[in-house]
């Protein structure tokens, strides 16, 4: 049995008086890729925000690498090794590609064996070389402002920024949304390498079931703030769960 990297037990959260997640149990084994699927508005983004600490737990507990992190804020969880690629990417439009990548380095502050242990790039001080190896395009556009990039370039930058913090767990919220098919394939290839070569565990929100099935080992379906179904993408087909996700 693989070690459990992330574990949620009975997690709940609310926006003010409005409860958004109920009784979430989730285990993400180290080295795995888990796809979180479900219709719009069911709580997928809210669950990722709860995992990164941007939303407070109103119930339950969360452990990361066996440590209870339920009470930690976003910066502490990032330092613990949780990386996040938000829905819509949230690139800083007035910062260059290099500066956007550098913002990701803050997750390394105070981390044992962190910044000093990695190979530094000649392109951007402190930005790991493997980011440019995964996304050569970023090296070519290193001085361009974030706001002028295409959707695909912004997505590569958002993933690169998260990787700059050397996460053990990478959360991605709809990385293929609004991106042309040729770039979707590049992103999938990069995510495979991030798993295989960097040993990063992945939890991905993905509406596009073919992508989720080809990339992830297991899936969870959300409905109205709960996980209502879980299974293996190897033992079941996407068609068997599509009715729970499609409108
Ligand atoms: N900042 C917010 N304030 C209040 N309600 C929110 C906020 N963000 C999301 N919600 C509500 O929480 C529910 C889940 O939203 P979300 O997590 O964004 O769903 P999904 O990512 O699955 O589309 C929805 O009913 C949404 O309207
Ligand atoms: Mg969402």
mmCIF file of C-alpha atoms and ligand atoms in Angstrom:
data_model
loop_
_atom_site.group_PDB
_atom_site.id
_atom_site.type_symbol
_atom_site.label_atom_id
_atom_site.label_comp_id
_atom_site.label_asym_id
_atom_site.label_seq_id
_atom_site.Cartn_x
_atom_site.Cartn_y
_atom_site.Cartn_z
ATOM 1 C CA UNK A 1 0.000 0.000 0.000
ATOM 2 C CA UNK A 2 1.266 3.424 -0.954
ATOM 3 C CA UNK A 3 1.553 6.018 1.776
ATOM 4 C CA UNK A 4 -1.286 8.483 2.016
ATOM 5 C CA UNK A 5 -0.025 11.965 1.199
ATOM 6 C CA UNK A 6 -3.262 13.884 1.772
ATOM 7 C CA UNK A 7 -6.198 12.810 3.907
ATOM 8 C CA UNK A 8 -9.446 14.603 4.614
ATOM 9 C CA UNK A 9 -11.837 13.267 7.253
ATOM 10 C CA UNK A 10 -15.339 14.687 7.415
ATOM 11 C CA UNK A 11 -14.243 18.070 6.089
ATOM 12 C CA UNK A 12 -16.808 20.866 5.850
ATOM 13 C CA UNK A 13 -16.579 24.514 4.910
ATOM 14 C CA UNK A 14 -18.918 27.480 4.463
ATOM 15 C CA UNK A 15 -19.092 30.862 2.755
ATOM 16 C CA UNK A 16 -20.497 32.912 5.600
ATOM 17 C CA UNK A 17 -23.746 31.234 6.617
ATOM 18 C CA UNK A 18 -23.888 29.172 3.459
ATOM 19 C CA UNK A 19 -22.381 25.710 3.803
ATOM 20 C CA UNK A 20 -20.504 24.680 0.660
ATOM 21 C CA UNK A 21 -18.892 21.332 1.562
ATOM 22 C CA UNK A 22 -20.278 18.511 3.673
ATOM 23 C CA UNK A 23 -18.483 15.535 5.178
ATOM 24 C CA UNK A 24 -15.678 15.202 2.648
ATOM 25 C CA UNK A 25 -13.551 12.086 3.047
ATOM 26 C CA UNK A 26 -10.660 11.962 0.610
ATOM 27 C CA UNK A 27 -7.403 10.033 0.521
ATOM 28 C CA UNK A 28 -4.735 10.823 -2.044
ATOM 29 C CA UNK A 29 -1.967 8.198 -2.091
ATOM 30 C CA UNK A 30 1.595 9.447 -2.617
ATOM 31 C CA UNK A 31 2.527 9.233 -6.286
ATOM 32 C CA UNK A 32 -1.052 8.960 -7.531
ATOM 33 C CA UNK A 33 -3.178 11.209 -9.733
ATOM 34 C CA UNK A 34 -6.776 11.744 -8.637
ATOM 35 C CA UNK A 35 -9.406 13.452 -10.799
ATOM 36 C CA UNK A 36 -12.173 15.448 -9.164
ATOM 37 C CA UNK A 37 -15.175 15.772 -11.455
ATOM 38 C CA UNK A 38 -18.715 17.117 -11.315
ATOM 39 C CA UNK A 39 -21.028 19.719 -12.790
ATOM 40 C CA UNK A 40 -20.581 23.447 -12.381
ATOM 41 C CA UNK A 41 -21.237 24.789 -8.906
ATOM 42 C CA UNK A 42 -20.928 21.487 -6.998
ATOM 43 C CA UNK A 43 -17.930 22.583 -4.924
ATOM 44 C CA UNK A 44 -14.823 21.400 -6.788
ATOM 45 C CA UNK A 45 -13.017 24.739 -6.578
ATOM 46 C CA UNK A 46 -14.181 25.174 -2.998
ATOM 47 C CA UNK A 47 -12.626 21.818 -2.106
ATOM 48 C CA UNK A 48 -9.263 22.812 -3.602
ATOM 49 C CA UNK A 49 -9.425 26.168 -1.786
ATOM 50 C CA UNK A 50 -10.109 24.318 1.434
ATOM 51 C CA UNK A 51 -7.106 22.059 0.855
ATOM 52 C CA UNK A 52 -4.766 25.020 0.272
ATOM 53 C CA UNK A 53 -6.122 26.806 3.332
ATOM 54 C CA UNK A 54 -7.854 29.710 1.560
ATOM 55 C CA UNK A 55 -11.142 28.430 2.987
ATOM 56 C CA UNK A 56 -11.308 27.515 6.656
ATOM 57 C CA UNK A 57 -12.511 24.108 7.755
ATOM 58 C CA UNK A 58 -15.779 24.428 9.654
ATOM 59 C CA UNK A 59 -15.636 20.734 10.477
ATOM 60 C CA UNK A 60 -13.425 17.677 10.134
ATOM 61 C CA UNK A 61 -9.675 17.485 9.791
ATOM 62 C CA UNK A 62 -6.991 17.368 7.163
ATOM 63 C CA UNK A 63 -3.597 15.716 7.330
ATOM 64 C CA UNK A 64 -0.688 16.142 4.919
ATOM 65 C CA UNK A 65 2.237 13.717 5.137
ATOM 66 C CA UNK A 66 0.714 12.452 8.352
ATOM 67 C CA UNK A 67 0.674 15.874 10.012
ATOM 68 C CA UNK A 68 -2.538 17.640 11.015
ATOM 69 C CA UNK A 69 -2.561 20.860 8.976
ATOM 70 C CA UNK A 70 -6.222 21.759 9.579
ATOM 71 C CA UNK A 71 -5.378 24.958 11.420
ATOM 72 C CA UNK A 72 -2.585 26.146 9.097
ATOM 73 C CA UNK A 73 -2.978 29.108 6.741
ATOM 74 C CA UNK A 74 -2.237 29.127 3.000
ATOM 75 C CA UNK A 75 1.430 30.149 3.273
ATOM 76 C CA UNK A 76 2.206 27.443 5.777
ATOM 77 C CA UNK A 77 0.483 24.823 3.653
ATOM 78 C CA UNK A 78 2.385 26.001 0.560
ATOM 79 C CA UNK A 79 5.612 25.665 2.546
ATOM 80 C CA UNK A 80 4.560 22.188 3.611
ATOM 81 C CA UNK A 81 4.513 21.264 -0.088
ATOM 82 C CA UNK A 82 1.017 21.939 -1.430
ATOM 83 C CA UNK A 83 1.091 23.694 -4.824
ATOM 84 C CA UNK A 84 -1.934 25.219 -6.518
ATOM 85 C CA UNK A 85 -2.845 26.136 -10.083
ATOM 86 C CA UNK A 86 -6.084 28.130 -9.769
ATOM 87 C CA UNK A 87 -9.037 28.028 -12.117
ATOM 88 C CA UNK A 88 -8.614 30.863 -14.626
ATOM 89 C CA UNK A 89 -4.854 30.766 -13.924
ATOM 90 C CA UNK A 90 -4.577 34.128 -12.118
ATOM 91 C CA UNK A 91 -1.376 35.225 -13.780
ATOM 92 C CA UNK A 92 -0.166 38.665 -12.666
ATOM 93 C CA UNK A 93 -0.742 40.656 -15.895
ATOM 94 C CA UNK A 94 1.751 43.451 -15.180
ATOM 95 C CA UNK A 95 4.569 41.138 -14.113
ATOM 96 C CA UNK A 96 6.829 39.411 -16.649
ATOM 97 C CA UNK A 97 6.954 35.649 -17.053
ATOM 98 C CA UNK A 98 10.160 35.626 -14.960
ATOM 99 C CA UNK A 99 8.567 37.695 -12.201
ATOM 100 C CA UNK A 100 5.450 35.525 -12.209
ATOM 101 C CA UNK A 101 7.650 32.444 -11.807
ATOM 102 C CA UNK A 102 9.589 34.119 -8.989
ATOM 103 C CA UNK A 103 6.395 34.658 -7.008
ATOM 104 C CA UNK A 104 6.188 30.859 -6.799
ATOM 105 C CA UNK A 105 9.517 30.699 -4.957
ATOM 106 C CA UNK A 106 7.993 32.113 -1.765
ATOM 107 C CA UNK A 107 6.717 28.624 -0.925
ATOM 108 C CA UNK A 108 10.353 27.597 -0.412
ATOM 109 C CA UNK A 109 11.009 30.034 2.429
ATOM 110 C CA UNK A 110 12.312 28.146 5.410
ATOM 111 C CA UNK A 111 11.878 24.736 3.836
ATOM 112 C CA UNK A 112 14.487 22.156 4.824
ATOM 113 C CA UNK A 113 16.528 21.118 1.807
ATOM 114 C CA UNK A 114 14.489 23.518 -0.304
ATOM 115 C CA UNK A 115 16.023 26.141 -2.525
ATOM 116 C CA UNK A 116 19.613 25.042 -1.949
ATOM 117 C CA UNK A 117 19.005 21.474 -3.058
ATOM 118 C CA UNK A 118 17.748 22.162 -6.547
ATOM 119 C CA UNK A 119 19.494 23.001 -9.778
ATOM 120 C CA UNK A 120 19.210 26.692 -10.391
ATOM 121 C CA UNK A 121 18.514 28.103 -13.787
ATOM 122 C CA UNK A 122 20.647 30.584 -15.656
ATOM 123 C CA UNK A 123 17.460 32.136 -17.005
ATOM 124 C CA UNK A 124 15.852 33.206 -13.770
ATOM 125 C CA UNK A 125 17.718 33.248 -10.484
ATOM 126 C CA UNK A 126 16.338 30.536 -8.250
ATOM 127 C CA UNK A 127 13.825 29.234 -10.780
ATOM 128 C CA UNK A 128 14.455 25.498 -11.213
ATOM 129 C CA UNK A 129 15.705 24.466 -14.678
ATOM 130 C CA UNK A 130 13.219 21.640 -14.991
ATOM 131 C CA UNK A 131 10.439 24.212 -15.413
ATOM 132 C CA UNK A 132 12.012 25.400 -18.671
ATOM 133 C CA UNK A 133 12.711 21.813 -19.650
ATOM 134 C CA UNK A 134 8.990 21.032 -19.247
ATOM 135 C CA UNK A 135 7.839 24.272 -20.850
ATOM 136 C CA UNK A 136 10.551 25.519 -23.277
ATOM 137 C CA UNK A 137 8.150 28.217 -24.429
ATOM 138 C CA UNK A 138 8.474 29.965 -21.054
ATOM 139 C CA UNK A 139 12.201 30.486 -21.622
ATOM 140 C CA UNK A 140 11.482 32.078 -24.982
ATOM 141 C CA UNK A 141 8.964 34.551 -23.551
ATOM 142 C CA UNK A 142 10.676 35.122 -20.204
ATOM 143 C CA UNK A 143 10.546 38.936 -20.399
ATOM 144 C CA UNK A 144 7.025 39.195 -21.760
ATOM 145 C CA UNK A 145 4.236 40.531 -19.524
ATOM 146 C CA UNK A 146 1.753 37.979 -18.234
ATOM 147 C CA UNK A 147 -1.198 39.937 -19.576
ATOM 148 C CA UNK A 148 -0.227 39.534 -23.241
ATOM 149 C CA UNK A 149 0.189 35.739 -23.189
ATOM 150 C CA UNK A 150 -2.177 33.290 -24.891
ATOM 151 C CA UNK A 151 -4.372 31.046 -22.731
ATOM 152 C CA UNK A 152 -2.034 28.106 -23.283
ATOM 153 C CA UNK A 153 1.053 30.145 -22.370
ATOM 154 C CA UNK A 154 -0.665 31.426 -19.235
ATOM 155 C CA UNK A 155 -1.554 27.889 -18.223
ATOM 156 C CA UNK A 156 2.037 26.736 -18.691
ATOM 157 C CA UNK A 157 3.156 29.723 -16.632
ATOM 158 C CA UNK A 158 0.631 28.985 -13.887
ATOM 159 C CA UNK A 159 1.864 25.384 -13.666
ATOM 160 C CA UNK A 160 5.491 26.548 -13.770
ATOM 161 C CA UNK A 161 4.827 29.061 -10.983
ATOM 162 C CA UNK A 162 3.352 26.314 -8.804
ATOM 163 C CA UNK A 163 6.350 24.057 -9.558
ATOM 164 C CA UNK A 164 8.782 26.801 -8.531
ATOM 165 C CA UNK A 165 7.637 26.114 -4.971
ATOM 166 C CA UNK A 166 8.681 22.448 -5.375
ATOM 167 C CA UNK A 167 5.376 20.979 -4.260
ATOM 168 C CA UNK A 168 4.890 17.375 -3.248
ATOM 169 C CA UNK A 169 1.207 17.680 -4.092
ATOM 170 C CA UNK A 170 -0.018 19.727 -7.049
ATOM 171 C CA UNK A 171 -3.656 20.822 -7.204
ATOM 172 C CA UNK A 172 -4.912 21.904 -10.623
ATOM 173 C CA UNK A 173 -8.315 23.479 -11.219
ATOM 174 C CA UNK A 174 -9.550 22.892 -14.781
ATOM 175 C CA UNK A 175 -6.192 23.328 -16.522
ATOM 176 C CA UNK A 176 -7.671 22.605 -19.963
ATOM 177 C CA UNK A 177 -10.485 25.170 -19.670
ATOM 178 C CA UNK A 178 -10.438 27.599 -22.592
ATOM 179 C CA UNK A 179 -7.307 26.117 -24.140
ATOM 180 C CA UNK A 180 -6.961 24.934 -27.710
ATOM 181 C CA UNK A 181 -6.671 21.143 -28.277
ATOM 182 C CA UNK A 182 -3.039 21.162 -29.447
ATOM 183 C CA UNK A 183 -1.988 22.843 -26.190
ATOM 184 C CA UNK A 184 -4.166 20.505 -24.112
ATOM 185 C CA UNK A 185 -1.975 17.633 -25.321
ATOM 186 C CA UNK A 186 1.197 19.521 -24.333
ATOM 187 C CA UNK A 187 -0.206 20.151 -20.893
ATOM 188 C CA UNK A 188 -1.129 16.511 -20.459
ATOM 189 C CA UNK A 189 2.375 15.470 -21.520
ATOM 190 C CA UNK A 190 3.901 17.931 -19.051
ATOM 191 C CA UNK A 191 1.679 16.673 -16.224
ATOM 192 C CA UNK A 192 2.766 13.088 -16.941
ATOM 193 C CA UNK A 193 6.410 14.150 -16.710
ATOM 194 C CA UNK A 194 5.719 16.111 -13.515
ATOM 195 C CA UNK A 195 4.428 12.877 -12.003
ATOM 196 C CA UNK A 196 7.051 10.536 -13.435
ATOM 197 C CA UNK A 197 10.202 12.655 -13.263
ATOM 198 C CA UNK A 198 9.514 14.958 -10.324
ATOM 199 C CA UNK A 199 7.480 12.457 -8.290
ATOM 200 C CA UNK A 200 4.716 14.985 -7.716
ATOM 201 C CA UNK A 201 1.292 13.703 -6.646
ATOM 202 C CA UNK A 202 -1.620 15.317 -8.504
ATOM 203 C CA UNK A 203 -5.200 16.206 -7.608
ATOM 204 C CA UNK A 204 -6.876 17.636 -10.695
ATOM 205 C CA UNK A 205 -10.313 19.156 -11.251
ATOM 206 C CA UNK A 206 -11.225 18.348 -14.819
ATOM 207 C CA UNK A 207 -14.510 18.641 -16.700
ATOM 208 C CA UNK A 208 -13.085 17.002 -19.788
ATOM 209 C CA UNK A 209 -13.549 13.330 -18.919
ATOM 210 C CA UNK A 210 -11.312 11.902 -21.643
ATOM 211 C CA UNK A 211 -8.417 13.887 -20.201
ATOM 212 C CA UNK A 212 -9.282 12.858 -16.643
ATOM 213 C CA UNK A 213 -9.442 9.201 -17.649
ATOM 214 C CA UNK A 214 -6.243 9.130 -19.623
ATOM 215 C CA UNK A 215 -4.313 10.981 -16.924
ATOM 216 C CA UNK A 216 -5.675 9.981 -13.512
ATOM 217 C CA UNK A 217 -5.645 6.653 -11.649
ATOM 218 C CA UNK A 218 -8.847 7.279 -9.742
ATOM 219 C CA UNK A 219 -11.788 9.664 -9.751
ATOM 220 C CA UNK A 220 -14.196 11.281 -7.301
ATOM 221 C CA UNK A 221 -17.540 12.720 -8.370
ATOM 222 C CA UNK A 222 -18.938 15.695 -6.479
ATOM 223 C CA UNK A 223 -22.573 16.759 -6.234
ATOM 224 C CA UNK A 224 -23.975 19.544 -4.066
ATOM 225 C CA UNK A 225 -20.895 19.879 -1.890
ATOM 226 C CA UNK A 226 -20.358 16.163 -1.304
ATOM 227 C CA UNK A 227 -18.329 13.366 -2.841
ATOM 228 C CA UNK A 228 -21.000 10.978 -4.064
ATOM 229 C CA UNK A 229 -18.918 8.441 -5.937
ATOM 230 C CA UNK A 230 -15.332 7.241 -6.093
ATOM 231 C CA UNK A 231 -13.618 4.665 -8.251
ATOM 232 C CA UNK A 232 -10.758 3.599 -10.458
ATOM 233 C CA UNK A 233 -10.325 4.982 -13.972
ATOM 234 C CA UNK A 234 -8.799 1.613 -14.907
ATOM 235 C CA UNK A 235 -11.752 -0.477 -13.769
ATOM 236 C CA UNK A 236 -14.566 1.780 -14.968
ATOM 237 C CA UNK A 237 -15.067 3.781 -18.142
ATOM 238 C CA UNK A 238 -15.742 7.499 -18.354
ATOM 239 C CA UNK A 239 -19.058 6.632 -20.029
ATOM 240 C CA UNK A 240 -20.214 4.928 -16.819
ATOM 241 C CA UNK A 241 -19.972 8.142 -14.800
ATOM 242 C CA UNK A 242 -20.672 10.700 -17.558
ATOM 243 C CA UNK A 243 -24.337 10.983 -16.561
ATOM 244 C CA UNK A 244 -23.241 12.342 -13.161
ATOM 245 C CA UNK A 245 -21.163 15.075 -14.744
ATOM 246 C CA UNK A 246 -22.809 16.116 -18.006
ATOM 247 C CA UNK A 247 -25.762 18.432 -18.005
HETATM 248 N N1 LIG B 1 -16.706 33.307 -2.779
HETATM 249 C C1 LIG B 1 -17.911 32.720 -2.667
HETATM 250 N N2 LIG B 1 -18.881 33.220 -1.863
HETATM 251 C C2 LIG B 1 -20.073 32.623 -1.743
HETATM 252 N N3 LIG B 1 -20.416 31.482 -2.374
HETATM 253 C C3 LIG B 1 -19.507 30.930 -3.183
HETATM 254 C C4 LIG B 1 -18.215 31.515 -3.389
HETATM 255 N N4 LIG B 1 -17.524 30.749 -4.259
HETATM 256 C C5 LIG B 1 -18.341 29.732 -4.593
HETATM 257 N N5 LIG B 1 -19.536 29.843 -3.964
HETATM 258 C C6 LIG B 1 -20.667 28.893 -4.069
HETATM 259 O O1 LIG B 1 -20.230 27.623 -3.640
HETATM 260 C C7 LIG B 1 -20.751 26.595 -4.492
HETATM 261 C C8 LIG B 1 -19.611 25.804 -5.100
HETATM 262 O O2 LIG B 1 -18.869 26.634 -5.984
HETATM 263 P P1 LIG B 1 -17.516 26.157 -6.641
HETATM 264 O O3 LIG B 1 -16.680 25.513 -5.604
HETATM 265 O O4 LIG B 1 -16.952 27.311 -7.370
HETATM 266 O O5 LIG B 1 -18.051 25.034 -7.666
HETATM 267 P P2 LIG B 1 -17.332 24.332 -8.911
HETATM 268 O O6 LIG B 1 -15.881 24.628 -8.854
HETATM 269 O O7 LIG B 1 -17.654 22.871 -8.756
HETATM 270 O O8 LIG B 1 -17.975 24.895 -10.142
HETATM 271 C C9 LIG B 1 -21.626 27.294 -5.521
HETATM 272 O O9 LIG B 1 -22.955 27.255 -5.061
HETATM 273 C C10 LIG B 1 -21.091 28.707 -5.523
HETATM 274 O O10 LIG B 1 -22.111 29.630 -5.883
HETATM 275 MG MG1 LIG B 2 -14.652 25.584 -10.233
#
